[in-house]
Structures are given as C-alpha cells and as structure tokens.
Short mmCIF file of C-alpha atoms in Angstrom, two decimals:
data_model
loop_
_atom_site.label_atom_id
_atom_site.label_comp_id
_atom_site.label_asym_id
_atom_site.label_seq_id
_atom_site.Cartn_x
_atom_site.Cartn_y
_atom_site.Cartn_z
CA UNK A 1 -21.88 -25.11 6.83
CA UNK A 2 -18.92 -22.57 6.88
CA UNK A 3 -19.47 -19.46 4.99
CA UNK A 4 -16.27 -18.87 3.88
CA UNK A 5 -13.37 -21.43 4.33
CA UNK A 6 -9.73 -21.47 3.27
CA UNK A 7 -7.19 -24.19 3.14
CA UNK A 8 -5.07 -25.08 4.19
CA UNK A 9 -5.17 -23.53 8.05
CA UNK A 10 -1.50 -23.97 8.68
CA UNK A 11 1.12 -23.95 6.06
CA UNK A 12 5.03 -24.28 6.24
CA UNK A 13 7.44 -23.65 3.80
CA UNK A 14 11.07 -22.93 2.99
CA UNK A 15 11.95 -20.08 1.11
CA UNK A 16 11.78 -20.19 -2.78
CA UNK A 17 8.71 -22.60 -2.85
CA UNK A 18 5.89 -21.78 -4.25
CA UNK A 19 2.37 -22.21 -2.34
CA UNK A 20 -1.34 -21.70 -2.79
CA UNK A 21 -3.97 -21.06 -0.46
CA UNK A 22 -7.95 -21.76 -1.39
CA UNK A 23 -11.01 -19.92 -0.59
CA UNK A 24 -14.52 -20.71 -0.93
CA UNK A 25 -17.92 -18.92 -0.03
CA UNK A 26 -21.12 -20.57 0.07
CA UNK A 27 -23.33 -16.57 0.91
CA UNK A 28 -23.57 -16.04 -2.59
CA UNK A 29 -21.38 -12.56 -1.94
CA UNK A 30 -19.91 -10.73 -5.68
CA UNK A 31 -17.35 -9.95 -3.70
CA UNK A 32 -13.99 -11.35 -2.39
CA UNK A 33 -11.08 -10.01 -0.49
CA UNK A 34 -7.51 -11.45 0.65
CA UNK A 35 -6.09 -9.55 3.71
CA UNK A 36 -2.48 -9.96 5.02
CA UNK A 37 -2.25 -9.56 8.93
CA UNK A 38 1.25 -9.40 10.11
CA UNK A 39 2.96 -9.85 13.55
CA UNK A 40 2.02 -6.50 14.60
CA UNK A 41 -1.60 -7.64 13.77
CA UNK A 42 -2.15 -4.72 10.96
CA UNK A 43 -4.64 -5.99 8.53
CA UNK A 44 -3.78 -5.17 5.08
CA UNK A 45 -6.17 -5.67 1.93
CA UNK A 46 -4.01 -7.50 -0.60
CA UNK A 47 -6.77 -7.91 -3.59
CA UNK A 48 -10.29 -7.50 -4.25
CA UNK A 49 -12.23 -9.42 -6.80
CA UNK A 50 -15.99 -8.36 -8.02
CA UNK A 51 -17.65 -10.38 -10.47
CA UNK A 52 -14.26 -11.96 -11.50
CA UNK A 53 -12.52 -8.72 -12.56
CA UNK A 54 -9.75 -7.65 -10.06
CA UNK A 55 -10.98 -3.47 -9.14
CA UNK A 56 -8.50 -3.34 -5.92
CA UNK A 57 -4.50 -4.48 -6.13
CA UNK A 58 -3.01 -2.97 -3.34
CA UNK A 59 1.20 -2.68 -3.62
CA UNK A 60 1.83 -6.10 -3.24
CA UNK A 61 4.51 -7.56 -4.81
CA UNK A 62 3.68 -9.93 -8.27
CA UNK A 63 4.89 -12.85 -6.72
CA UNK A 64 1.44 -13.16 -5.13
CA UNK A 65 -1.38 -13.64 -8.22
CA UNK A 66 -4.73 -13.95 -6.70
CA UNK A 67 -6.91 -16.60 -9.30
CA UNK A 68 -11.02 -16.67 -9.41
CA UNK A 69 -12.12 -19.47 -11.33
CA UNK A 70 -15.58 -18.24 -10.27
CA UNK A 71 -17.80 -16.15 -7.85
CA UNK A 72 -17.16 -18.30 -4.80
CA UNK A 73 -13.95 -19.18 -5.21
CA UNK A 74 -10.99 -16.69 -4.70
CA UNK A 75 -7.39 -18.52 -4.41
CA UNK A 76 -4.01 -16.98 -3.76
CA UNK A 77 -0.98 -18.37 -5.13
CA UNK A 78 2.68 -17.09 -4.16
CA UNK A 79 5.64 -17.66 -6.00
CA UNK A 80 9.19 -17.99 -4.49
CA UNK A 81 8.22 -17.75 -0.87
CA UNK A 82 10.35 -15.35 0.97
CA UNK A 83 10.46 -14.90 5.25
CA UNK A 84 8.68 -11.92 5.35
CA UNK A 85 6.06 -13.80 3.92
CA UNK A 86 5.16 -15.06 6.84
CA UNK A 87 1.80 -14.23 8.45
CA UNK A 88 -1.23 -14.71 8.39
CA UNK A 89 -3.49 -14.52 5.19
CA UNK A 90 -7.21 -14.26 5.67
CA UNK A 91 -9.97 -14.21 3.08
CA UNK A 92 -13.53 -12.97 3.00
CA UNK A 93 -15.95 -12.10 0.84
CA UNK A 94 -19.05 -9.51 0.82
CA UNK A 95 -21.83 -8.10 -1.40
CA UNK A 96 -20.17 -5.10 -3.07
CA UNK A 97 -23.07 -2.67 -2.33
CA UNK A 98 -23.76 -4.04 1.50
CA UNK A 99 -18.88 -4.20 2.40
CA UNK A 100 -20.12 -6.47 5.73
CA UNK A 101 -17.54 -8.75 5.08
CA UNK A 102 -17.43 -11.96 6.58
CA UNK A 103 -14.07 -13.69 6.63
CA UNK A 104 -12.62 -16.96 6.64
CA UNK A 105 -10.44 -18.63 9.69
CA UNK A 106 -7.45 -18.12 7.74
CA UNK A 107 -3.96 -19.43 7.09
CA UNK A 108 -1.09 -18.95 8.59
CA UNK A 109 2.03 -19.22 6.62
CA UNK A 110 5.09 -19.59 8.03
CA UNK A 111 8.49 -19.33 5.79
CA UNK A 112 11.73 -20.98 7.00
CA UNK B 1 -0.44 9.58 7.95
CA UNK B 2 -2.37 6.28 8.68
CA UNK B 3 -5.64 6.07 6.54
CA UNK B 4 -7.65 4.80 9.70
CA UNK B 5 -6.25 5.64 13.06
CA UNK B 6 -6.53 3.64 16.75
CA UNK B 7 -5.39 3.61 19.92
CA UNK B 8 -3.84 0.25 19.96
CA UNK B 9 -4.14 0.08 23.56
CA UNK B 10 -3.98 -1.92 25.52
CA UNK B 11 -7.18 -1.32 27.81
CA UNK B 12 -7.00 -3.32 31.14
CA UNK B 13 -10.45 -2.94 32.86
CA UNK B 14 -12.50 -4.66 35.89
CA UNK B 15 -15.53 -6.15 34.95
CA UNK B 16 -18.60 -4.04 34.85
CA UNK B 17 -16.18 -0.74 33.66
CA UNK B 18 -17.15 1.39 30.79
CA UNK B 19 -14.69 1.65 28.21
CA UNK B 20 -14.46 3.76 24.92
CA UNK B 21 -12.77 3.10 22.06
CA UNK B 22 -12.08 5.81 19.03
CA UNK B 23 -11.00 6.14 15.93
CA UNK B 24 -10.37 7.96 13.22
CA UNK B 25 -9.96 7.97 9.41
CA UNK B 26 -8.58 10.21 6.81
CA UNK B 27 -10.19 10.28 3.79
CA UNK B 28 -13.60 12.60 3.96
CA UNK B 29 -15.28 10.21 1.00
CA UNK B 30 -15.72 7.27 3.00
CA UNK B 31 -19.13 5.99 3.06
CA UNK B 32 -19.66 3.08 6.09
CA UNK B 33 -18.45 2.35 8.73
CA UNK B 34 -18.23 -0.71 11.10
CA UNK B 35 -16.34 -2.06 14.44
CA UNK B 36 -15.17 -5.46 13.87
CA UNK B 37 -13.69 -8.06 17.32
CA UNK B 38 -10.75 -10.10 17.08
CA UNK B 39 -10.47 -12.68 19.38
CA UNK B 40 -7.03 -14.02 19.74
CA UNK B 41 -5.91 -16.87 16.61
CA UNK B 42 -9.80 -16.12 15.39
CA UNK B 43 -10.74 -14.14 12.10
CA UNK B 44 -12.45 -10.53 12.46
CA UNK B 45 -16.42 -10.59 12.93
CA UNK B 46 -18.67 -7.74 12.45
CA UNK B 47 -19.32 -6.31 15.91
CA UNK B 48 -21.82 -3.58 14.90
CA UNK B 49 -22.08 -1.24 11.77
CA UNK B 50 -21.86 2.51 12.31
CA UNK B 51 -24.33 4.87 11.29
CA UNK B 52 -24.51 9.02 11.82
CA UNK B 53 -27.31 8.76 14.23
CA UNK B 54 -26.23 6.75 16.22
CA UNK B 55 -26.69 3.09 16.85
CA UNK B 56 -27.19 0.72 20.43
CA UNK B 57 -27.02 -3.05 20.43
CA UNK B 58 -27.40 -3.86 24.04
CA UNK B 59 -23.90 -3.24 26.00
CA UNK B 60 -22.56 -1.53 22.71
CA UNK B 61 -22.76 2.41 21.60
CA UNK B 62 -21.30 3.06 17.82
CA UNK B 63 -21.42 6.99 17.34
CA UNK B 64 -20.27 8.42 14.05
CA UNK B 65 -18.81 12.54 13.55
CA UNK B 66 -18.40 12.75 9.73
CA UNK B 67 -17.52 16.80 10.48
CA UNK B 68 -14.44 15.43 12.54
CA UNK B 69 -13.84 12.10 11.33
CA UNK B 70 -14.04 10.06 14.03
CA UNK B 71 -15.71 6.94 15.15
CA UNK B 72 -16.53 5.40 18.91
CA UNK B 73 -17.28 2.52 20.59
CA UNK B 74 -18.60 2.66 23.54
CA UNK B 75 -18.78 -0.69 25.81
CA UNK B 76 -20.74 -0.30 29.34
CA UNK B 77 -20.82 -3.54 31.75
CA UNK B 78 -17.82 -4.86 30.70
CA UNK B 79 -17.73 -8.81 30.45
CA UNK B 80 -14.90 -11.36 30.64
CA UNK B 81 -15.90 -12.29 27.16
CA UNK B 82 -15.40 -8.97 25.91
CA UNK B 83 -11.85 -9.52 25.74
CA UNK B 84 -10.45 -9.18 22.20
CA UNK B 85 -9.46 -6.45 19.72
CA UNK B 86 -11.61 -4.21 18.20
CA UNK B 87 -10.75 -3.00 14.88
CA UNK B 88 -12.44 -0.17 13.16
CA UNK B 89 -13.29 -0.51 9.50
CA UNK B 90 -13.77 1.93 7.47
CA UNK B 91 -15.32 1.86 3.87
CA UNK B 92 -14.34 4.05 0.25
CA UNK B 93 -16.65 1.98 -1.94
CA UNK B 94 -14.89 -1.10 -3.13
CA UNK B 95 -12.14 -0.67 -0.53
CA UNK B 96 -12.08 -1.76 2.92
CA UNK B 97 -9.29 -0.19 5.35
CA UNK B 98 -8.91 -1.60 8.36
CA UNK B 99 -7.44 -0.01 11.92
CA UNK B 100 -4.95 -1.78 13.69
CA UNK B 101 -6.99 -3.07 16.45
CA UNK B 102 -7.44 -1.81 19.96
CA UNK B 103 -6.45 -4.65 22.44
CA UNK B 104 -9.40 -4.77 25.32
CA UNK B 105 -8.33 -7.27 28.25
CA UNK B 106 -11.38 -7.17 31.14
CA UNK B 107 -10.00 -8.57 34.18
CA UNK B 108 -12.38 -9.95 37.12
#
C-alpha cells in the first residue's frame, strides 16, 4: 500500500485552465503539506494543514486553494493556470509533534 | 539571506571516498533537524534525523552545532547508489524549510 499518493503523476495544461491535484495518506499523520519544487529543484512549502485548519500559507498566490475534506486527504486546486506554474508539486504528510514527513511521488505540471 | 543554506554542489567522487556535506540555517528557534535524499524524478525520503549528540547509521554521520548553526553529513565508503541529492531540512514547529539540495554523483 502507498503511504501517501497523489494524482494525477503527470499533468498538462494550457494556460487559463483550471486543474486539481489529489492527495491521500493511509499513516494516519494530522498533518499534511504541499511543496512546490521548481526547475532549479528548490523545494518550497506551499500550505500546511493540521487537523483540517490551514496554520502555514506561505506567499503563494490565491489562485492555488488547497481543500481537506478530511485528515487523509489534502487536494490542491489551481485556478487560471499560468507557465510559471509549471513544476513539480509534491505532497506529504507527518504527525505534527514527530515533522518526519513522508511524501508522495508527486505531479508534475506542465503549462503550455 | 536563505533560511537554510547548502552547497549545491555538485560533488563528483570515486567510490569508497568520504564526502561531507553542510549546512546551515538561520533562524536560532528551530527545533529538528533531518537530511533527506533525492534521487533523480523520485520524491525526498528521510535519510537520517539529526540530533546534538550526534547520530551514526552505518556509512552515515549527522552532527548538529546549535552554537553555530550548522548541520553535517558525513558519508564514508561511498557507493554507486549513493548518488542523489541530499537536502537538509530544517524544522520551526509547524514549518518545514527545506535546503536546496546538494547534488552527490559517485563515479566508479
């Protein structure tokens, strides 16, 4: 069983559509993360979710609304895709008191 | 400034080299610590956590100097399959900052 998997692994796009990309963890973690990893291979927290309340939002901008309909599930949908968009979006998920996070394959999003 | 600084590298070594990695981070509140590997296309996967005193796991040496806020990784015997990055993590509670990776290639 996968501990934490996302969907869809690939993704392509043209600019101005709007997208979401799923994440599930089966470890029974409180806590969930979405990371941004861009062509220079920085990763970036985007959000963190504990217990279904939002307690990180990095600068991101509001086009991209993370949505937890529960504890194992932490989706990320982004509105009117633009290029720089593009890379690749990884989730993962932790207990908050333990922060060994264990991540998901991820997705990479391309925007043309 | 960078919140959590590497050397991004790369490191070309023979097999069977020692090779140290460090890093360091900015903000004196931070509370754990870990090195995370990167193979290429692959998510991030906890390497080893990183504790003051000072922890082994077999090839791998994590050291930790909260006085100068800096973490190592130390890799002795180096292995083909220890090509990747390495990225050092470091924890402020809820937060998790990330490095940017140091690329390792060991060449036969």
């Amino acid at each position: 069983d996968t501990a934490v998997s996302q969907t869809p692994k690939y993704l392509v796009t043209q600019m101005g559509n709007d997208k979401s990309i799923k994440c599930e963890q089966n470890l029974g973690h409180d806590t969930m993360y979405w990371y941004k990893q861009d062509s220079k291979k920085f990763l970036k927290i985007m959000f963190s979710y504990n217990n279904k309340e939002l307690i990180i939002n990095e600068t991101v901008p509001n086009r991209f609304s993370p949505k937890s309909p529960d504890k194992a599930h932490l989706n990320l949908h982004i509105n009117s895709l633009e290029l720089g968009d593009s890379a690749v979006y990884f989730c993962a998920s932790s207990f908050r008191d333990s922060l060994e996070a264990f991540f998901g394959q991820g997705t990479r999003l391309t925007v043309v | 400034r960078k919140e959590v600084e590497q050397d991004p590298g790369p490191f070309n070594v023979p097999e069977g080299a020692t090779v140290a990695f460090n890093c360091t981070y900015s903000n004196s509140a931070s509370q754990s610590f870990f090195w995370y590997r990167q193979d290429c296309r692959k998510e991030p996967k906890l390497l080893m956590s990183v504790y003051s005193s000072g922890n082994e796991d077999g090839r791998f040496t994590a050291q930790l100097n909260r006085a100068s806020q800096y973490i190592s990784l130390l890799i002795r015997d180096s292995k083909l399959s220890d090509s990747a990055t390495y990225l050092c993590v470091v924890n402020e509670l809820d937060d998790m900052r990330f490095g940017a990776g140091t690329r390792l290639t060991v060449k036969p």
